[in-house]
Short mmCIF file of N, CA and C in Angstrom, two decimals:
data_model
loop_
_atom_site.label_atom_id
_atom_site.label_comp_id
_atom_site.label_asym_id
_atom_site.label_seq_id
_atom_site.Cartn_x
_atom_site.Cartn_y
_atom_site.Cartn_z
N MET A 1 -39.08 -30.13 -23.12
CA MET A 1 -39.11 -31.36 -22.33
C MET A 1 -40.31 -32.20 -22.74
N PRO A 2 -40.09 -33.49 -22.89
CA PRO A 2 -41.20 -34.38 -23.24
C PRO A 2 -42.11 -34.61 -22.04
N SER A 3 -43.30 -35.05 -22.30
CA SER A 3 -44.23 -35.44 -21.24
C SER A 3 -43.81 -36.83 -20.76
N ILE A 4 -43.40 -36.92 -19.48
CA ILE A 4 -42.89 -38.18 -18.93
C ILE A 4 -43.96 -38.86 -18.10
N SER A 5 -44.13 -40.15 -18.33
CA SER A 5 -45.03 -40.95 -17.50
C SER A 5 -44.31 -42.24 -17.13
N THR A 6 -44.77 -42.86 -16.07
CA THR A 6 -44.20 -44.13 -15.65
C THR A 6 -45.33 -45.09 -15.34
N ARG A 7 -45.01 -46.36 -15.46
CA ARG A 7 -45.95 -47.40 -15.06
C ARG A 7 -45.16 -48.62 -14.62
N ARG A 8 -45.77 -49.37 -13.74
CA ARG A 8 -45.12 -50.59 -13.26
C ARG A 8 -45.13 -51.64 -14.37
N ALA A 9 -43.99 -52.26 -14.58
CA ALA A 9 -43.89 -53.32 -15.59
C ALA A 9 -44.45 -54.61 -15.01
N ASN A 10 -44.96 -55.45 -15.88
CA ASN A 10 -45.43 -56.77 -15.47
C ASN A 10 -44.85 -57.81 -16.42
N ALA A 11 -45.27 -59.05 -16.25
CA ALA A 11 -44.70 -60.16 -17.03
C ALA A 11 -44.83 -59.95 -18.53
N THR A 12 -45.88 -59.28 -18.97
CA THR A 12 -46.05 -59.07 -20.41
C THR A 12 -45.06 -58.03 -20.97
N ASP A 13 -44.35 -57.34 -20.08
CA ASP A 13 -43.37 -56.34 -20.50
C ASP A 13 -41.95 -56.88 -20.56
N ALA A 14 -41.78 -58.19 -20.42
CA ALA A 14 -40.44 -58.78 -20.36
C ALA A 14 -39.58 -58.39 -21.56
N GLU A 15 -40.16 -58.35 -22.74
CA GLU A 15 -39.40 -58.01 -23.95
C GLU A 15 -38.89 -56.57 -23.89
N THR A 16 -39.75 -55.65 -23.48
CA THR A 16 -39.36 -54.24 -23.37
C THR A 16 -38.29 -54.06 -22.30
N VAL A 17 -38.51 -54.66 -21.14
CA VAL A 17 -37.54 -54.57 -20.05
C VAL A 17 -36.20 -55.15 -20.51
N ALA A 18 -36.23 -56.30 -21.13
CA ALA A 18 -35.00 -56.96 -21.59
C ALA A 18 -34.26 -56.10 -22.61
N ARG A 19 -34.98 -55.42 -23.48
CA ARG A 19 -34.33 -54.57 -24.48
C ARG A 19 -33.52 -53.46 -23.80
N PHE A 20 -34.10 -52.84 -22.77
CA PHE A 20 -33.40 -51.77 -22.07
C PHE A 20 -32.25 -52.31 -21.23
N ILE A 21 -32.46 -53.43 -20.56
CA ILE A 21 -31.39 -53.99 -19.74
C ILE A 21 -30.23 -54.46 -20.62
N HIS A 22 -30.55 -55.01 -21.78
CA HIS A 22 -29.49 -55.40 -22.71
C HIS A 22 -28.67 -54.18 -23.13
N ALA A 23 -29.35 -53.09 -23.43
CA ALA A 23 -28.64 -51.86 -23.82
C ALA A 23 -27.77 -51.36 -22.67
N LEU A 24 -28.28 -51.41 -21.45
CA LEU A 24 -27.50 -51.00 -20.28
C LEU A 24 -26.26 -51.85 -20.13
N LEU A 25 -26.43 -53.16 -20.14
CA LEU A 25 -25.30 -54.07 -19.96
C LEU A 25 -24.31 -53.96 -21.11
N ASP A 26 -24.81 -53.76 -22.31
CA ASP A 26 -23.94 -53.60 -23.47
C ASP A 26 -23.08 -52.34 -23.33
N GLU A 27 -23.71 -51.26 -22.87
CA GLU A 27 -22.98 -50.01 -22.68
C GLU A 27 -21.92 -50.16 -21.58
N LEU A 28 -22.30 -50.76 -20.46
CA LEU A 28 -21.37 -50.91 -19.34
C LEU A 28 -20.22 -51.88 -19.64
N SER A 29 -20.51 -52.90 -20.45
CA SER A 29 -19.49 -53.93 -20.70
C SER A 29 -18.70 -53.70 -21.98
N GLY A 30 -18.96 -52.62 -22.66
CA GLY A 30 -18.25 -52.36 -23.92
C GLY A 30 -18.63 -53.34 -25.00
N GLY A 31 -19.92 -53.72 -25.06
CA GLY A 31 -20.41 -54.60 -26.10
C GLY A 31 -20.36 -56.08 -25.77
N LYS A 32 -20.18 -56.42 -24.50
CA LYS A 32 -20.06 -57.82 -24.13
C LYS A 32 -21.24 -58.31 -23.28
N ALA A 33 -22.41 -57.73 -23.48
CA ALA A 33 -23.60 -58.14 -22.72
C ALA A 33 -24.04 -59.54 -23.12
N PRO A 34 -24.71 -60.23 -22.21
CA PRO A 34 -25.32 -61.51 -22.60
C PRO A 34 -26.28 -61.29 -23.77
N THR A 35 -26.66 -62.35 -24.43
CA THR A 35 -27.56 -62.22 -25.58
C THR A 35 -28.92 -61.69 -25.13
N PRO A 36 -29.65 -61.02 -26.02
CA PRO A 36 -30.98 -60.54 -25.67
C PRO A 36 -31.91 -61.67 -25.17
N ASP A 37 -31.77 -62.86 -25.73
CA ASP A 37 -32.63 -63.97 -25.31
C ASP A 37 -32.34 -64.37 -23.86
N VAL A 38 -31.08 -64.40 -23.48
CA VAL A 38 -30.72 -64.72 -22.09
C VAL A 38 -31.29 -63.66 -21.15
N ILE A 39 -31.17 -62.41 -21.53
CA ILE A 39 -31.68 -61.32 -20.69
C ILE A 39 -33.20 -61.37 -20.63
N ARG A 40 -33.87 -61.68 -21.73
CA ARG A 40 -35.34 -61.77 -21.71
C ARG A 40 -35.81 -62.86 -20.76
N LYS A 41 -35.16 -64.01 -20.79
CA LYS A 41 -35.54 -65.09 -19.87
C LYS A 41 -35.34 -64.67 -18.43
N SER A 42 -34.26 -63.98 -18.15
CA SER A 42 -34.01 -63.48 -16.80
C SER A 42 -35.06 -62.45 -16.41
N ALA A 43 -35.42 -61.57 -17.35
CA ALA A 43 -36.44 -60.56 -17.08
C ALA A 43 -37.77 -61.22 -16.74
N GLU A 44 -38.13 -62.26 -17.43
CA GLU A 44 -39.39 -62.97 -17.14
C GLU A 44 -39.39 -63.49 -15.71
N THR A 45 -38.29 -64.05 -15.27
CA THR A 45 -38.18 -64.58 -13.91
C THR A 45 -38.23 -63.46 -12.88
N VAL A 46 -37.45 -62.42 -13.11
CA VAL A 46 -37.36 -61.32 -12.15
C VAL A 46 -38.69 -60.58 -12.03
N LEU A 47 -39.36 -60.34 -13.14
CA LEU A 47 -40.62 -59.61 -13.11
C LEU A 47 -41.71 -60.36 -12.34
N ALA A 48 -41.57 -61.66 -12.19
CA ALA A 48 -42.55 -62.46 -11.45
C ALA A 48 -42.28 -62.44 -9.95
N ASP A 49 -41.17 -61.89 -9.51
CA ASP A 49 -40.79 -61.88 -8.09
C ASP A 49 -41.51 -60.73 -7.37
N ALA A 50 -42.21 -61.06 -6.29
CA ALA A 50 -42.97 -60.05 -5.54
C ALA A 50 -42.08 -59.00 -4.89
N GLY A 51 -40.81 -59.29 -4.65
CA GLY A 51 -39.91 -58.34 -4.04
C GLY A 51 -39.27 -57.38 -5.02
N VAL A 52 -39.69 -57.46 -6.28
CA VAL A 52 -39.11 -56.63 -7.33
C VAL A 52 -40.17 -55.69 -7.88
N VAL A 53 -39.77 -54.45 -8.08
CA VAL A 53 -40.62 -53.45 -8.71
C VAL A 53 -39.87 -52.94 -9.93
N ALA A 54 -40.40 -53.20 -11.11
CA ALA A 54 -39.80 -52.68 -12.34
C ALA A 54 -40.72 -51.59 -12.87
N VAL A 55 -40.12 -50.50 -13.30
CA VAL A 55 -40.88 -49.34 -13.77
C VAL A 55 -40.38 -48.95 -15.15
N ILE A 56 -41.32 -48.77 -16.05
CA ILE A 56 -41.00 -48.31 -17.41
C ILE A 56 -41.34 -46.83 -17.50
N ALA A 57 -40.38 -46.04 -17.95
CA ALA A 57 -40.61 -44.61 -18.19
C ALA A 57 -40.89 -44.41 -19.66
N SER A 58 -41.88 -43.58 -19.93
CA SER A 58 -42.22 -43.25 -21.32
C SER A 58 -42.20 -41.75 -21.50
N ALA A 59 -41.83 -41.33 -22.68
CA ALA A 59 -41.88 -39.93 -23.07
C ALA A 59 -42.79 -39.86 -24.27
N ASP A 60 -43.84 -39.08 -24.15
CA ASP A 60 -44.83 -38.99 -25.22
C ASP A 60 -45.29 -40.38 -25.66
N ASP A 61 -45.58 -41.24 -24.66
CA ASP A 61 -46.12 -42.59 -24.84
C ASP A 61 -45.16 -43.59 -25.49
N GLU A 62 -43.87 -43.28 -25.56
CA GLU A 62 -42.87 -44.21 -26.11
C GLU A 62 -41.90 -44.60 -24.98
N PRO A 63 -41.71 -45.90 -24.74
CA PRO A 63 -40.77 -46.31 -23.68
C PRO A 63 -39.36 -45.77 -23.95
N VAL A 64 -38.79 -45.12 -22.90
CA VAL A 64 -37.47 -44.53 -23.06
C VAL A 64 -36.52 -44.90 -21.92
N GLY A 65 -37.03 -45.61 -20.91
CA GLY A 65 -36.16 -45.96 -19.79
C GLY A 65 -36.78 -47.00 -18.89
N ILE A 66 -35.94 -47.52 -18.01
CA ILE A 66 -36.35 -48.60 -17.10
C ILE A 66 -35.64 -48.42 -15.76
N MET A 67 -36.33 -48.82 -14.71
CA MET A 67 -35.71 -48.89 -13.39
C MET A 67 -36.21 -50.16 -12.72
N VAL A 68 -35.29 -50.87 -12.07
CA VAL A 68 -35.66 -52.08 -11.33
C VAL A 68 -35.22 -51.90 -9.88
N LEU A 69 -36.20 -52.03 -8.97
CA LEU A 69 -35.97 -51.94 -7.53
C LEU A 69 -36.11 -53.31 -6.91
N ASN A 70 -35.29 -53.59 -5.92
CA ASN A 70 -35.36 -54.86 -5.19
C ASN A 70 -35.46 -54.58 -3.71
N GLU A 71 -36.26 -55.37 -3.02
CA GLU A 71 -36.33 -55.26 -1.57
C GLU A 71 -35.28 -56.17 -0.94
N CYS A 72 -34.50 -55.60 -0.03
CA CYS A 72 -33.46 -56.34 0.68
C CYS A 72 -33.68 -56.14 2.17
N THR A 73 -32.98 -56.92 2.96
CA THR A 73 -33.05 -56.81 4.41
C THR A 73 -31.65 -56.89 4.98
N ALA A 74 -31.33 -55.99 5.90
CA ALA A 74 -30.01 -56.01 6.55
C ALA A 74 -30.11 -55.37 7.92
N ILE A 75 -29.33 -55.87 8.83
CA ILE A 75 -29.29 -55.30 10.17
C ILE A 75 -28.77 -53.87 10.11
N TYR A 76 -27.69 -53.64 9.33
CA TYR A 76 -27.12 -52.29 9.26
C TYR A 76 -28.13 -51.27 8.76
N ALA A 77 -29.10 -51.73 7.97
CA ALA A 77 -30.10 -50.83 7.40
C ALA A 77 -31.33 -50.70 8.29
N GLY A 78 -31.35 -51.42 9.40
CA GLY A 78 -32.52 -51.35 10.27
C GLY A 78 -33.70 -52.14 9.77
N GLY A 79 -33.46 -53.10 8.91
CA GLY A 79 -34.54 -53.93 8.38
C GLY A 79 -34.58 -53.87 6.86
N LYS A 80 -35.77 -53.77 6.34
CA LYS A 80 -35.95 -53.78 4.88
C LYS A 80 -35.53 -52.44 4.28
N PHE A 81 -34.95 -52.54 3.07
CA PHE A 81 -34.56 -51.34 2.33
C PHE A 81 -34.60 -51.67 0.84
N GLY A 82 -34.48 -50.65 0.03
CA GLY A 82 -34.54 -50.84 -1.42
C GLY A 82 -33.18 -50.69 -2.08
N VAL A 83 -33.01 -51.42 -3.17
CA VAL A 83 -31.80 -51.31 -3.99
C VAL A 83 -32.24 -51.10 -5.43
N ILE A 84 -31.71 -50.07 -6.05
CA ILE A 84 -31.92 -49.88 -7.48
C ILE A 84 -30.88 -50.75 -8.17
N SER A 85 -31.32 -51.85 -8.76
CA SER A 85 -30.38 -52.76 -9.40
C SER A 85 -30.10 -52.36 -10.84
N GLU A 86 -31.06 -51.75 -11.49
CA GLU A 86 -30.86 -51.28 -12.87
C GLU A 86 -31.63 -49.98 -13.07
N LEU A 87 -30.99 -49.04 -13.72
CA LEU A 87 -31.64 -47.81 -14.15
C LEU A 87 -30.99 -47.42 -15.47
N TYR A 88 -31.81 -47.28 -16.49
CA TYR A 88 -31.28 -46.98 -17.82
C TYR A 88 -32.25 -46.07 -18.56
N VAL A 89 -31.68 -45.07 -19.20
CA VAL A 89 -32.44 -44.18 -20.09
C VAL A 89 -31.73 -44.19 -21.43
N ARG A 90 -32.51 -44.31 -22.49
CA ARG A 90 -31.92 -44.28 -23.84
C ARG A 90 -30.99 -43.08 -23.98
N PRO A 91 -29.83 -43.25 -24.62
CA PRO A 91 -28.88 -42.14 -24.75
C PRO A 91 -29.48 -40.87 -25.37
N ASP A 92 -30.35 -41.01 -26.35
CA ASP A 92 -30.93 -39.83 -27.00
C ASP A 92 -31.94 -39.11 -26.11
N MET A 93 -32.33 -39.73 -24.98
CA MET A 93 -33.31 -39.12 -24.09
C MET A 93 -32.70 -38.70 -22.75
N ARG A 94 -31.39 -38.81 -22.62
CA ARG A 94 -30.74 -38.42 -21.37
C ARG A 94 -30.74 -36.90 -21.22
N SER A 95 -30.66 -36.46 -19.98
CA SER A 95 -30.68 -35.03 -19.62
C SER A 95 -32.00 -34.37 -19.98
N LYS A 96 -33.08 -35.15 -19.96
CA LYS A 96 -34.41 -34.61 -20.23
C LYS A 96 -35.35 -34.83 -19.03
N GLY A 97 -34.77 -35.16 -17.87
CA GLY A 97 -35.57 -35.31 -16.65
C GLY A 97 -36.15 -36.69 -16.41
N ILE A 98 -35.80 -37.65 -17.25
CA ILE A 98 -36.40 -38.99 -17.13
C ILE A 98 -35.81 -39.76 -15.94
N ALA A 99 -34.50 -39.79 -15.81
CA ALA A 99 -33.89 -40.52 -14.69
C ALA A 99 -34.28 -39.90 -13.34
N PRO A 100 -34.28 -38.57 -13.17
CA PRO A 100 -34.77 -38.02 -11.90
C PRO A 100 -36.24 -38.39 -11.63
N HIS A 101 -37.02 -38.47 -12.69
CA HIS A 101 -38.42 -38.89 -12.53
C HIS A 101 -38.47 -40.33 -12.01
N LEU A 102 -37.62 -41.20 -12.54
CA LEU A 102 -37.57 -42.59 -12.06
C LEU A 102 -37.11 -42.63 -10.60
N LEU A 103 -36.17 -41.79 -10.21
CA LEU A 103 -35.73 -41.75 -8.82
C LEU A 103 -36.86 -41.29 -7.90
N GLU A 104 -37.70 -40.39 -8.38
CA GLU A 104 -38.85 -39.95 -7.59
C GLU A 104 -39.83 -41.11 -7.38
N VAL A 105 -40.03 -41.91 -8.42
CA VAL A 105 -40.87 -43.11 -8.29
C VAL A 105 -40.26 -44.04 -7.25
N ALA A 106 -38.93 -44.20 -7.28
CA ALA A 106 -38.25 -45.05 -6.30
C ALA A 106 -38.45 -44.51 -4.88
N SER A 107 -38.40 -43.20 -4.71
CA SER A 107 -38.62 -42.59 -3.40
C SER A 107 -40.04 -42.85 -2.90
N ARG A 108 -41.01 -42.68 -3.78
CA ARG A 108 -42.41 -42.93 -3.39
C ARG A 108 -42.61 -44.39 -3.01
N GLU A 109 -42.02 -45.30 -3.79
CA GLU A 109 -42.14 -46.73 -3.50
C GLU A 109 -41.46 -47.05 -2.16
N SER A 110 -40.33 -46.43 -1.91
CA SER A 110 -39.61 -46.63 -0.65
C SER A 110 -40.48 -46.23 0.54
N HIS A 111 -41.10 -45.06 0.44
CA HIS A 111 -41.97 -44.60 1.53
C HIS A 111 -43.17 -45.52 1.70
N ALA A 112 -43.76 -45.93 0.60
CA ALA A 112 -44.94 -46.80 0.66
C ALA A 112 -44.62 -48.15 1.30
N ARG A 113 -43.41 -48.64 1.09
CA ARG A 113 -43.01 -49.94 1.65
C ARG A 113 -42.35 -49.82 3.02
N GLY A 114 -42.17 -48.60 3.50
CA GLY A 114 -41.55 -48.40 4.81
C GLY A 114 -40.04 -48.59 4.82
N TRP A 115 -39.42 -48.51 3.65
CA TRP A 115 -37.97 -48.65 3.58
C TRP A 115 -37.33 -47.40 4.19
N LYS A 116 -36.27 -47.62 4.93
CA LYS A 116 -35.56 -46.51 5.57
C LYS A 116 -34.42 -45.98 4.72
N ARG A 117 -34.09 -46.72 3.68
CA ARG A 117 -32.99 -46.28 2.81
C ARG A 117 -33.16 -46.88 1.43
N LEU A 118 -32.49 -46.24 0.49
CA LEU A 118 -32.45 -46.69 -0.90
C LEU A 118 -30.99 -46.67 -1.31
N GLU A 119 -30.51 -47.77 -1.87
CA GLU A 119 -29.11 -47.86 -2.29
C GLU A 119 -29.02 -48.11 -3.80
N VAL A 120 -27.89 -47.75 -4.35
CA VAL A 120 -27.62 -48.00 -5.75
C VAL A 120 -26.11 -48.18 -5.91
N GLY A 121 -25.72 -49.08 -6.78
CA GLY A 121 -24.31 -49.25 -7.10
C GLY A 121 -23.99 -48.48 -8.36
N ALA A 122 -22.98 -47.63 -8.29
CA ALA A 122 -22.56 -46.87 -9.47
C ALA A 122 -21.47 -47.66 -10.18
N PRO A 123 -21.43 -47.57 -11.50
CA PRO A 123 -20.36 -48.28 -12.24
C PRO A 123 -18.99 -47.69 -11.93
N GLY A 124 -17.96 -48.42 -12.35
CA GLY A 124 -16.57 -48.07 -12.05
C GLY A 124 -16.19 -46.64 -12.40
N GLN A 125 -15.34 -46.09 -11.55
CA GLN A 125 -14.86 -44.73 -11.70
C GLN A 125 -13.41 -44.77 -12.19
N PRO A 126 -12.90 -43.81 -12.88
CA PRO A 126 -13.53 -42.55 -13.22
C PRO A 126 -14.33 -42.60 -14.53
N LYS A 127 -14.34 -43.73 -15.22
CA LYS A 127 -15.00 -43.82 -16.51
C LYS A 127 -16.47 -43.38 -16.45
N TRP A 128 -17.16 -43.75 -15.40
CA TRP A 128 -18.60 -43.46 -15.29
C TRP A 128 -18.87 -42.34 -14.28
N LYS A 129 -17.99 -41.35 -14.24
CA LYS A 129 -18.13 -40.24 -13.30
C LYS A 129 -19.45 -39.50 -13.47
N ARG A 130 -19.92 -39.38 -14.68
CA ARG A 130 -21.18 -38.68 -14.92
C ARG A 130 -22.34 -39.39 -14.19
N THR A 131 -22.30 -40.72 -14.17
CA THR A 131 -23.34 -41.48 -13.47
C THR A 131 -23.25 -41.24 -11.97
N LEU A 132 -22.05 -41.31 -11.42
CA LEU A 132 -21.86 -41.05 -10.00
C LEU A 132 -22.33 -39.64 -9.65
N ASP A 133 -21.94 -38.66 -10.44
CA ASP A 133 -22.35 -37.28 -10.20
C ASP A 133 -23.88 -37.12 -10.23
N PHE A 134 -24.53 -37.83 -11.13
CA PHE A 134 -26.00 -37.79 -11.21
C PHE A 134 -26.61 -38.24 -9.88
N TYR A 135 -26.15 -39.38 -9.37
CA TYR A 135 -26.71 -39.87 -8.11
C TYR A 135 -26.40 -38.94 -6.95
N LEU A 136 -25.20 -38.39 -6.91
CA LEU A 136 -24.84 -37.45 -5.85
C LEU A 136 -25.74 -36.21 -5.91
N ARG A 137 -25.99 -35.71 -7.11
CA ARG A 137 -26.88 -34.54 -7.26
C ARG A 137 -28.31 -34.84 -6.82
N ASN A 138 -28.67 -36.11 -6.84
CA ASN A 138 -30.04 -36.50 -6.52
C ASN A 138 -30.19 -37.10 -5.12
N GLY A 139 -29.28 -36.70 -4.21
CA GLY A 139 -29.45 -37.02 -2.80
C GLY A 139 -28.78 -38.27 -2.29
N PHE A 140 -28.07 -39.00 -3.14
CA PHE A 140 -27.35 -40.18 -2.68
C PHE A 140 -25.99 -39.73 -2.16
N GLU A 141 -25.42 -40.52 -1.27
CA GLU A 141 -24.07 -40.24 -0.79
C GLU A 141 -23.18 -41.44 -1.07
N GLU A 142 -21.94 -41.14 -1.32
CA GLU A 142 -20.98 -42.19 -1.65
C GLU A 142 -20.57 -42.92 -0.36
N VAL A 143 -20.66 -44.26 -0.39
CA VAL A 143 -20.30 -45.04 0.80
C VAL A 143 -19.23 -46.08 0.50
N GLY A 144 -18.70 -46.10 -0.69
CA GLY A 144 -17.62 -47.02 -1.03
C GLY A 144 -17.95 -47.90 -2.21
N PRO A 145 -16.94 -48.61 -2.66
CA PRO A 145 -17.16 -49.46 -3.85
C PRO A 145 -17.96 -50.72 -3.51
N ARG A 146 -18.60 -51.23 -4.49
CA ARG A 146 -19.32 -52.50 -4.37
C ARG A 146 -18.46 -53.56 -5.04
N LEU A 147 -18.37 -54.70 -4.42
CA LEU A 147 -17.58 -55.81 -4.96
C LEU A 147 -18.51 -56.97 -5.27
N ARG A 148 -18.04 -57.93 -6.07
CA ARG A 148 -18.84 -59.11 -6.37
C ARG A 148 -17.95 -60.33 -6.48
N ARG A 149 -18.58 -61.47 -6.30
CA ARG A 149 -17.92 -62.76 -6.49
C ARG A 149 -18.87 -63.60 -7.31
N MET A 150 -18.45 -64.04 -8.47
CA MET A 150 -19.30 -64.80 -9.37
C MET A 150 -19.22 -66.30 -9.05
N PHE A 151 -20.34 -66.96 -9.18
CA PHE A 151 -20.42 -68.42 -9.01
C PHE A 151 -20.99 -69.07 -10.23
#
């Protein structure tokens, strides 16, 4: 197992964050992700938002994954809560404890911010069953599909 470390990303990390998010979106969309430049510009904006926590995971001092947390508020949740909007680990580094390490960072951040819950949307099933199973193994429970409406 590699030595895993994490650190909070900042505006100067937009290129690194964008590279991982592009890979995530490309994998999920079957190669139809927005261009890296579009994602980098979005990363710059998102990383400047105080309600967002982006974390870069490194193995032996090399970036290998990313997680982005967002603070949300809802009555059903009893107030503020966290949402993992993106979590990605390079394919060659999967099953090496990096994603669970990122989830532990998310748990610590949740406690520090007083969030009562942490949510994540899993990609479509059954194609991404391995992803769903990962979250279930790590203490999440299935509550139904997530839908979207684009504008």
